[in-house]
């Protein structure tokens, strides 16, 4: 049997140990030699721990009435196997948390067996484990205290920054509110302008409607003239004797037709200008956004009326052209009018009445055209006012955008500081 392997524990600080092939008597001798020892590691031939013998087991044997007798029995005291119990082992360089966890998992034994690469190096007693745990708790408490101080300082800075940034946000919000009020006022003014423009456009629409009615009357008069001229053609041989008188009337009629051409040209020009104004008004209404939606509808209707007026003027021009052609034909055939002078007198009277009616219609057309011009001028002034209001709204919108950008930068700064605070806390 090999002698027990142990160290002079009290001399150089090493923990005593015993070999697996030692006897129970040798183990008891070590416990007697070291009264304060609570645990005796048992090592194999390579000094690897296989378990441990506890003081409790040895005392239980010694306090047994038959213990001493058993010890003197060579068969009983020659082996440690019956008293070797599993015991927690841990590498001496393992983290403290691992050692504490292992100690707790094994029910807080008197010591942990320490190894280095599996080789026994000593014991880590429970008292030392408790001191190490207390030291770790103290270090942790100090670290937490320092961290709490850092968090408190960061929180104060963060609170101050939040207060300043909040004040900035409040000022920016106030400015944005005032800008919003100005925009609302400008929108109200734009709406009032749109209402005035709506009334003017209604007047213009009525005038254009009257122009259309007058145009129809003029067309009817021209139809009457055409019928009379057809009758005059049938009796042209009878008007030869009155050719001199009919020359004057033909010249007057030609002059009237030229005047009608001029007026029709003026009407078409007015319709073109009205169409252009309607287009410009529609563009400005689109720029005005929601406030100009109603005016855009009116502008569309004005454009449609202008187109109808232009078509009516063109139809009238074509009719006047036909009349002029008939007049030229009448002048060319005046030689034959001498034969039917009496009949041509009646026809001339009808022509005079038709021309008179045409003159009244032309006068009314001129009046209505002037009214359309005045209304167009008023529309132009309103459009200009809308444009100015739109410019002001655009400028205010730019200022509002600048404020929004400043607010965004402020919020980003707040976000960065919040992130830094969170990082500090983490």
Coordinates of C-alpha atoms in Angstrom, one line a residue, residues 190 193-194 196-198 200-201 204 272-289 291-304 375-376 378-387 390:
X190 CA -58.8 85.2 -52.0
X193 CA -62.0 88.1 -54.6
X194 CA -63.3 84.9 -56.2
X196 CA -66.4 89.3 -56.9
X197 CA -65.0 87.6 -59.9
X198 CA -67.9 85.2 -59.9
X200 CA -68.4 89.8 -62.8
X201 CA -68.4 86.7 -64.8
X204 CA -70.2 88.9 -68.6
X272 CA -60.7 85.8 -78.2
X273 CA -59.6 88.1 -75.4
X274 CA -62.3 86.7 -73.2
X275 CA -61.1 83.1 -73.9
X276 CA -57.5 84.2 -73.1
X277 CA -58.7 85.8 -69.8
X278 CA -60.6 82.6 -69.0
X279 CA -57.5 80.6 -69.6
X280 CA -55.4 82.9 -67.4
X281 CA -58.1 82.8 -64.7
X282 CA -58.1 79.0 -64.8
X283 CA -54.4 78.9 -64.4
X284 CA -54.5 81.3 -61.4
X285 CA -57.4 79.3 -59.9
X286 CA -55.2 76.2 -60.2
X287 CA -52.4 78.0 -58.4
X288 CA -54.8 79.1 -55.7
X289 CA -55.6 75.5 -54.9
X291 CA -59.7 78.3 -52.7
X292 CA -59.8 78.7 -56.5
X293 CA -61.8 75.6 -57.3
X294 CA -65.1 77.5 -57.7
X295 CA -63.5 80.1 -59.8
X296 CA -62.0 77.5 -62.1
X297 CA -65.5 76.3 -62.9
X298 CA -66.6 79.8 -63.7
X299 CA -63.5 80.3 -65.9
X300 CA -64.4 77.1 -67.8
X301 CA -67.9 78.4 -68.4
X302 CA -66.6 81.8 -69.6
X303 CA -64.3 80.0 -72.0
X304 CA -67.2 78.0 -73.4
X375 CA -66.3 93.4 -67.1
X376 CA -63.1 92.0 -68.6
X378 CA -62.6 94.2 -63.7
X379 CA -61.8 90.5 -64.1
X380 CA -58.2 91.4 -64.9
X381 CA -58.0 93.5 -61.8
X382 CA -59.4 90.7 -59.7
X383 CA -56.9 88.2 -61.3
X384 CA -54.1 90.6 -60.5
X385 CA -55.2 90.8 -56.9
X386 CA -55.4 87.0 -56.7
X387 CA -51.9 86.8 -58.1
X390 CA -50.9 84.0 -54.2

